[in-house]
mmCIF file of C-alpha atoms in Angstrom:
data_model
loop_
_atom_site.group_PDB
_atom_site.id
_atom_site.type_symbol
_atom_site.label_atom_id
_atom_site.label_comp_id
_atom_site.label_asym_id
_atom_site.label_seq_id
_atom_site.Cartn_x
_atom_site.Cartn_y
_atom_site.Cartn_z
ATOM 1 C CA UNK A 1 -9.554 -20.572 16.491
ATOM 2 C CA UNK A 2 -6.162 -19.352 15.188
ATOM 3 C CA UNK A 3 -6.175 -16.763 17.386
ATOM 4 C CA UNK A 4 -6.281 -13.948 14.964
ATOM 5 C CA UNK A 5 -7.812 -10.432 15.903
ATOM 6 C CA UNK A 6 -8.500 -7.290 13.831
ATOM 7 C CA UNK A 7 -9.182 -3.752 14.656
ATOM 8 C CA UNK A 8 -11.333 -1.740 14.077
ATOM 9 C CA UNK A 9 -13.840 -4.118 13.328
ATOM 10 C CA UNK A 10 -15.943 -1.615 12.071
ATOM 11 C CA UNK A 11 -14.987 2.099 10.476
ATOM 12 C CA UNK A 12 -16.342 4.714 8.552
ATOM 13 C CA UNK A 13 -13.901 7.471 6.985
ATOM 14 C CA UNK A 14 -13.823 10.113 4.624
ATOM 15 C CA UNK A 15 -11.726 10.701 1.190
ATOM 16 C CA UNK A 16 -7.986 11.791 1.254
ATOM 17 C CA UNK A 17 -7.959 10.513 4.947
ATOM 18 C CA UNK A 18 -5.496 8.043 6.337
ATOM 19 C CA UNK A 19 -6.563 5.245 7.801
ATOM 20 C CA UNK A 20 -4.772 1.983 9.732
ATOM 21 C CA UNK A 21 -6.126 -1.361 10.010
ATOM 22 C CA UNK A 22 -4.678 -3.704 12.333
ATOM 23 C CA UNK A 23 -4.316 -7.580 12.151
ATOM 24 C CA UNK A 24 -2.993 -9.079 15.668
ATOM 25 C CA UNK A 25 -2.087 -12.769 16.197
ATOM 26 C CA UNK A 26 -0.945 -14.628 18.837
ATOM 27 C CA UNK A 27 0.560 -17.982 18.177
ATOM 28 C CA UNK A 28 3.699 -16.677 16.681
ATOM 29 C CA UNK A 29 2.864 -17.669 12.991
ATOM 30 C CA UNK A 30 5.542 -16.666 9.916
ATOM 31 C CA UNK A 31 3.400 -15.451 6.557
ATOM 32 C CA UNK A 32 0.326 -12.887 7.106
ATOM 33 C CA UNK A 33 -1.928 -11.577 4.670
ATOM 34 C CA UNK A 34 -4.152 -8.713 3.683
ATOM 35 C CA UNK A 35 -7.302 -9.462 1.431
ATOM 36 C CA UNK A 36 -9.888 -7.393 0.288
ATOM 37 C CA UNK A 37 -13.424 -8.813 -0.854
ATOM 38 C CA UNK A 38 -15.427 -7.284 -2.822
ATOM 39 C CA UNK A 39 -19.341 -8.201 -4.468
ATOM 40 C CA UNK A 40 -18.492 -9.678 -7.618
ATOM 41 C CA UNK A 41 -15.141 -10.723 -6.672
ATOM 42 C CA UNK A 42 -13.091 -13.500 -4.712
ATOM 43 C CA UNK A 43 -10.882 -12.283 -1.984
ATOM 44 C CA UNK A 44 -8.107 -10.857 -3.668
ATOM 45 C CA UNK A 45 -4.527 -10.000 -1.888
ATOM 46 C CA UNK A 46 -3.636 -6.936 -1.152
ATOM 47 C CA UNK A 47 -0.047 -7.455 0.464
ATOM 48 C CA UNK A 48 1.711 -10.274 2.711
ATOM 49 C CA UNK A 49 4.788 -10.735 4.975
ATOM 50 C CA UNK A 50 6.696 -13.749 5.237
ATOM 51 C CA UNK A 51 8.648 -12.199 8.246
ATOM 52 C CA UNK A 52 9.165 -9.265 10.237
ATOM 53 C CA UNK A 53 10.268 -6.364 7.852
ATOM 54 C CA UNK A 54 9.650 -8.718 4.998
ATOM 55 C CA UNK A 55 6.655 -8.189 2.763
ATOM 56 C CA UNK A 56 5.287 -8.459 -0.538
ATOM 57 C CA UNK A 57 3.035 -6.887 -2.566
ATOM 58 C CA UNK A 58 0.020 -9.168 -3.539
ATOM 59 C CA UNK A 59 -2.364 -8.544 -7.000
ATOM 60 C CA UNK A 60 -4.091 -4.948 -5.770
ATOM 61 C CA UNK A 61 -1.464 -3.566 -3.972
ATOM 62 C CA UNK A 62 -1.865 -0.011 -5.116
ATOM 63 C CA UNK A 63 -3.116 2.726 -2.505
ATOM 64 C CA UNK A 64 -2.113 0.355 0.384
ATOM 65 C CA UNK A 65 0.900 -0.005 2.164
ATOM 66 C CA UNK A 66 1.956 -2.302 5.271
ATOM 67 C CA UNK A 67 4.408 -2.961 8.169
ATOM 68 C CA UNK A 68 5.417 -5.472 10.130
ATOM 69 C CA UNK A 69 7.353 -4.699 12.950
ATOM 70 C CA UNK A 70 6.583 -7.035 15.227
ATOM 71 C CA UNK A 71 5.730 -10.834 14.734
ATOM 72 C CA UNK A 72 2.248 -10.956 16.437
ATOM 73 C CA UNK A 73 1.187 -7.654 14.033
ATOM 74 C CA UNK A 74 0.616 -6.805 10.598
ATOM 75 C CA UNK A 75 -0.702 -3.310 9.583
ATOM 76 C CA UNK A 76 -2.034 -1.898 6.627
ATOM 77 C CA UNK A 77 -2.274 1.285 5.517
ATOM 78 C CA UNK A 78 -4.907 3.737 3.241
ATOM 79 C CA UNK A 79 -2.152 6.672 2.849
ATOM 80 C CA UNK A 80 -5.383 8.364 1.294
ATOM 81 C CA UNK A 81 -8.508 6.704 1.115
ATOM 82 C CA UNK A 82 -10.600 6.849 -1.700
ATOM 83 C CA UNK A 83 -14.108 5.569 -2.197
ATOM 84 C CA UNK A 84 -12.901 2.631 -4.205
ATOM 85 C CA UNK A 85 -11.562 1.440 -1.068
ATOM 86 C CA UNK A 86 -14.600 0.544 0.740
ATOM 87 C CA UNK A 87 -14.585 -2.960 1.147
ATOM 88 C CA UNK A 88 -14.018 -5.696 3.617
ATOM 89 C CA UNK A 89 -10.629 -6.339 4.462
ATOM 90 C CA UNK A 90 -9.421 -9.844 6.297
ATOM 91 C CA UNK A 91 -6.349 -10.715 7.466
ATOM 92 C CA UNK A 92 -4.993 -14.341 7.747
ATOM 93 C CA UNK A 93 -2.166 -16.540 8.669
ATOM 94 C CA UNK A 94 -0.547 -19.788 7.447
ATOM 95 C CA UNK A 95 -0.465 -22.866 9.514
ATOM 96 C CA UNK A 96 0.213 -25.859 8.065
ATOM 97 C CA UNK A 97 -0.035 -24.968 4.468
ATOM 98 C CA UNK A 98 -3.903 -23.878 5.148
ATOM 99 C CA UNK A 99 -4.770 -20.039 5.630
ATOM 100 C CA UNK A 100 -6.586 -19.045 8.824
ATOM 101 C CA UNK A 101 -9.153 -15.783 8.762
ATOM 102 C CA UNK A 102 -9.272 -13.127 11.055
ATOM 103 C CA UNK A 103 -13.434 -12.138 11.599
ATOM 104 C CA UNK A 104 -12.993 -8.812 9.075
ATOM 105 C CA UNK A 105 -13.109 -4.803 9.056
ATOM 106 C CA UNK A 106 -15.678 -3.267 7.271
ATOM 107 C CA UNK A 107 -14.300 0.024 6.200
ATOM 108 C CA UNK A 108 -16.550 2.703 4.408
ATOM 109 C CA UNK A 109 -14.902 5.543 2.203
ATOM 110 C CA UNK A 110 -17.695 8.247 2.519
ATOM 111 C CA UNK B 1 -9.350 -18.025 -18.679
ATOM 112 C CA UNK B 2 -10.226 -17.200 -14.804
ATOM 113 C CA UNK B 3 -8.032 -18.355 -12.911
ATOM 114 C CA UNK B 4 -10.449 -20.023 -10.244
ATOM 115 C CA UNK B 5 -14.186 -20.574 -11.881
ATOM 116 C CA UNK B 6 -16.693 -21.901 -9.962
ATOM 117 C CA UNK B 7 -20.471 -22.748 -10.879
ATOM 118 C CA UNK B 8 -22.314 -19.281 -10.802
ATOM 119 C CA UNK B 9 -25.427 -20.429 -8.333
ATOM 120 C CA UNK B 10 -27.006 -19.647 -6.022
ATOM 121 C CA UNK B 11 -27.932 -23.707 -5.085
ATOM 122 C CA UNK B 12 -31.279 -23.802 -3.470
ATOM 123 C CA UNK B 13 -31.609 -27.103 -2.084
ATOM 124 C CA UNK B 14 -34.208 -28.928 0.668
ATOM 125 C CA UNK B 15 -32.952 -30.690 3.495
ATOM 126 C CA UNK B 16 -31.504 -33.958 3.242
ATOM 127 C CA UNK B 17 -30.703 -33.484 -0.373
ATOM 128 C CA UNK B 18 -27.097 -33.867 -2.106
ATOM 129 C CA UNK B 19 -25.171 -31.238 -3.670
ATOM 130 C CA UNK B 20 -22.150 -30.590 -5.710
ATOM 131 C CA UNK B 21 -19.812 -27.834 -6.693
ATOM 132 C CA UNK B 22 -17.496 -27.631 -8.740
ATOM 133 C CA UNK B 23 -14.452 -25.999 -9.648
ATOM 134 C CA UNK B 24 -11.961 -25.482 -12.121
ATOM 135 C CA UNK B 25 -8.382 -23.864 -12.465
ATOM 136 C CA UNK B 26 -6.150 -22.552 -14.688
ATOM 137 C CA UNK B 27 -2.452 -23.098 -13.703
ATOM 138 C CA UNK B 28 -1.901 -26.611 -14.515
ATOM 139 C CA UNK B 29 1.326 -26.786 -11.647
ATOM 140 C CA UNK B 30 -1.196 -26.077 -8.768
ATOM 141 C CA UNK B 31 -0.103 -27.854 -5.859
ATOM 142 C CA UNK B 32 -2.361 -27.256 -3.322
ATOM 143 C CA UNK B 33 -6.304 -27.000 -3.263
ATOM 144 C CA UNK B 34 -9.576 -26.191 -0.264
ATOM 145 C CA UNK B 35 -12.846 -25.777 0.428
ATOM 146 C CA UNK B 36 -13.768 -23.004 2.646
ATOM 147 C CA UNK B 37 -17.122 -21.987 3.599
ATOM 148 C CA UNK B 38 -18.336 -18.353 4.656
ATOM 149 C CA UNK B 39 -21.451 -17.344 6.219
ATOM 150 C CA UNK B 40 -22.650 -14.091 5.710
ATOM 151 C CA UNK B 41 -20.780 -10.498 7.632
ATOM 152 C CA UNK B 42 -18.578 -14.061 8.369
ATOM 153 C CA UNK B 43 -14.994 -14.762 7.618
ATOM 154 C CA UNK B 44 -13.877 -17.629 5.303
ATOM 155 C CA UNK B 45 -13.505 -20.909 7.806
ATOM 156 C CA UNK B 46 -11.604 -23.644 6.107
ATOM 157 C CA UNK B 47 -13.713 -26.906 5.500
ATOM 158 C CA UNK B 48 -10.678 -28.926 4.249
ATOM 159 C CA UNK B 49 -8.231 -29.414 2.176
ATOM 160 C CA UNK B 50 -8.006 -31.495 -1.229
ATOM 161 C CA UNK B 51 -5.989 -34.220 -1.786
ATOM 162 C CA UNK B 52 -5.107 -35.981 -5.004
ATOM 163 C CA UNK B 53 -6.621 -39.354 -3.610
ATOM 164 C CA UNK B 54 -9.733 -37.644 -2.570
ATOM 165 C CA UNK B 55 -11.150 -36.996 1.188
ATOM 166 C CA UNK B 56 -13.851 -37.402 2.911
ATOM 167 C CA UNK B 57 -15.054 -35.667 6.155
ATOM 168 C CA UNK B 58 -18.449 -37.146 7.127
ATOM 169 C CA UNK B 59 -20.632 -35.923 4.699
ATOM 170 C CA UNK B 60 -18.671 -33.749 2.905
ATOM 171 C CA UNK B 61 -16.378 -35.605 0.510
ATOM 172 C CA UNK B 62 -13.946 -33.375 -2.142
ATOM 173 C CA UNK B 63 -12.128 -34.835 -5.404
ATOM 174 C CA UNK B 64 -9.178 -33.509 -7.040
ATOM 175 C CA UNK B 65 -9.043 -34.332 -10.640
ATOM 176 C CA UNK B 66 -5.262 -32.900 -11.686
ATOM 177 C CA UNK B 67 -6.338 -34.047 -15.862
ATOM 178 C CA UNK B 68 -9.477 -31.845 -16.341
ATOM 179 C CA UNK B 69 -7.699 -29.228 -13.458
ATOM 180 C CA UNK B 70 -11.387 -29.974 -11.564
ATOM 181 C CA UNK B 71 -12.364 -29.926 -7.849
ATOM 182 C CA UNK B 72 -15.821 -31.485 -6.954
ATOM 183 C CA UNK B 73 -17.439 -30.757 -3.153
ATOM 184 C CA UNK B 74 -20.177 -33.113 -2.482
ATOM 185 C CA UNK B 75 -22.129 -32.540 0.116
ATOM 186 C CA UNK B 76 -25.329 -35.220 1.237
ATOM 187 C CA UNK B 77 -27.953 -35.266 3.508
ATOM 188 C CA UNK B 78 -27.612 -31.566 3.694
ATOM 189 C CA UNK B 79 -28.744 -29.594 6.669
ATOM 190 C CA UNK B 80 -29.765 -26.284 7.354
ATOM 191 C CA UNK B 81 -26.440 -25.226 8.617
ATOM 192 C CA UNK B 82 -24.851 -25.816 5.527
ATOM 193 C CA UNK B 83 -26.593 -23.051 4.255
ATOM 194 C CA UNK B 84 -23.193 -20.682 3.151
ATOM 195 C CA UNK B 85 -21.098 -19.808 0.117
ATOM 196 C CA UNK B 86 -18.510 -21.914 -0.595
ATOM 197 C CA UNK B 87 -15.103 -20.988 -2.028
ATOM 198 C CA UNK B 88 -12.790 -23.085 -4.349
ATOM 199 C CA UNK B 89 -9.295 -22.185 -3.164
ATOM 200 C CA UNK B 90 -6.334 -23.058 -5.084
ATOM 201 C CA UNK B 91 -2.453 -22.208 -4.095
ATOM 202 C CA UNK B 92 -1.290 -21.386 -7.863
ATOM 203 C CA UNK B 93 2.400 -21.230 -6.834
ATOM 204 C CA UNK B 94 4.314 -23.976 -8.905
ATOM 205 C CA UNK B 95 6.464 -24.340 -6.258
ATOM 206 C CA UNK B 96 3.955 -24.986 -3.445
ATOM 207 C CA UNK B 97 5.612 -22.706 -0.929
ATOM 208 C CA UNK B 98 4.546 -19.702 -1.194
ATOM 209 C CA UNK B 99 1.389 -20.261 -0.004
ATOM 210 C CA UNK B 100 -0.550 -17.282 -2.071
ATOM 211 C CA UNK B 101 -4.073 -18.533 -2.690
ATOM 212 C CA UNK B 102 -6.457 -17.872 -5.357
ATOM 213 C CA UNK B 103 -9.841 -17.701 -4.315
ATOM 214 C CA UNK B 104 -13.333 -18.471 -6.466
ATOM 215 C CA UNK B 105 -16.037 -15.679 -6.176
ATOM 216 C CA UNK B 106 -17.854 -18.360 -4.451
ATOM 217 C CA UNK B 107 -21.150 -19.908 -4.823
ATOM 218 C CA UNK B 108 -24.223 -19.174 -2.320
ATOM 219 C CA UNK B 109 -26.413 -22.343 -1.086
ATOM 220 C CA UNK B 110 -29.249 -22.612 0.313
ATOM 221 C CA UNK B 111 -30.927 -25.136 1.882
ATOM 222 C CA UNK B 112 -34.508 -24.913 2.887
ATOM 223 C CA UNK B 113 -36.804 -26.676 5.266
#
């Protein structure tokens, strides 16, 4: 257990809304990720942050944003969701050079 | 070329049988390479990492082949909780510190009583 958390777990939203997922960890780790999975597709990155205030954009980045302004949390942002959104979004840390999973959000675009 | 292929499946297997999957990757400067299994509504759980001599975890035993740019996962005597889909993993960053991983869409197994 790496001690990863994300809220909401669950969440159902409309177009053009904004919307905030949250990824919380406790053991203090450096790099955090955003992923997206999709039928059809292996998880691809969305953004990461190799400290706080420092992130990156990963291979979808567009329509999503993030902060880190804390250590233990990483937050990613829908400015305006669109259908094309809905998906299952993880978040994950590095420990050790291996990546550790929060349990998901599945968010719906309605 | 994909960047992380993995046999299509699904693998529908009875118990006690052996299975392999297998992977390839593009990026010839890969450095670092996993197995992860999910179970379904279930988040990817690491099953281990793949070294270039090989490793084995009881019966689960992975091979890195750097040449062909091929990882194997073996699995034997299966069970009914191996039933998953497994993910090829590979870190495609040259340098090996970025740790941004490429995932495989996965492939689904089954094994049946």
């Amino acid at each position: 257990d790496a001690g990863i958390t994300q809220s909401p777990r669950h969440k159902v939203t409309e177009t053009g809304t904004p919307v905030t997922l949250r990824c919380h960890q406790t053991e203090n780790h450096r790099y955090m990720y955003w992923y997206r999975q999709d039928p059809g597709h292996g998880l691809r990155l969305i953004h990461y942050s190799y400290g706080v205030k420092d992130t990156d954009k990963g291979e979808v980045s567009d329509g999503y944003s993030v902060s880190r302004s804390k250590t233990e949390d990483f937050l990613l942002t829908l400015e305006s969701a669109t259908s094309s959104q809905t998906s299952v979004y993880f978040c994950a840390i590095s420990a050790r050079n291996e990546q550790y999973f929060g349990p998901g959000t599945r968010l719906t675009v309605t | 070329r994909k960047e992380v292929e993995q046999d299509p499946g699904p693998f529908n297997v009875p118990e006690g049988a052996t299975v392999a999957f297998n992977c390839t990757y593009s990026n010839s400067a890969s450095q670092s390479f996993f197995w992860y299994r999910q179970d379904c509504r279930k988040e990817p759980k690491l099953l281990m990492s793949v070294y270039s001599s090989g490793n084995e975890d009881g019966r689960f035993t992975a091979q890195l082949n750097r040449a062909s740019q091929y990882i194997s996962l073996l699995i034997r005597d299966s069970k009914l909780s191996d039933s998953a889909t497994y993910l090829c993993v590979v870190n495609m960053e040259s340098g090996g510190s970025n740790y941004k991983l490429t995932f495989g869409k996965g492939t689904l197994l089954t094994v049946n009583p």
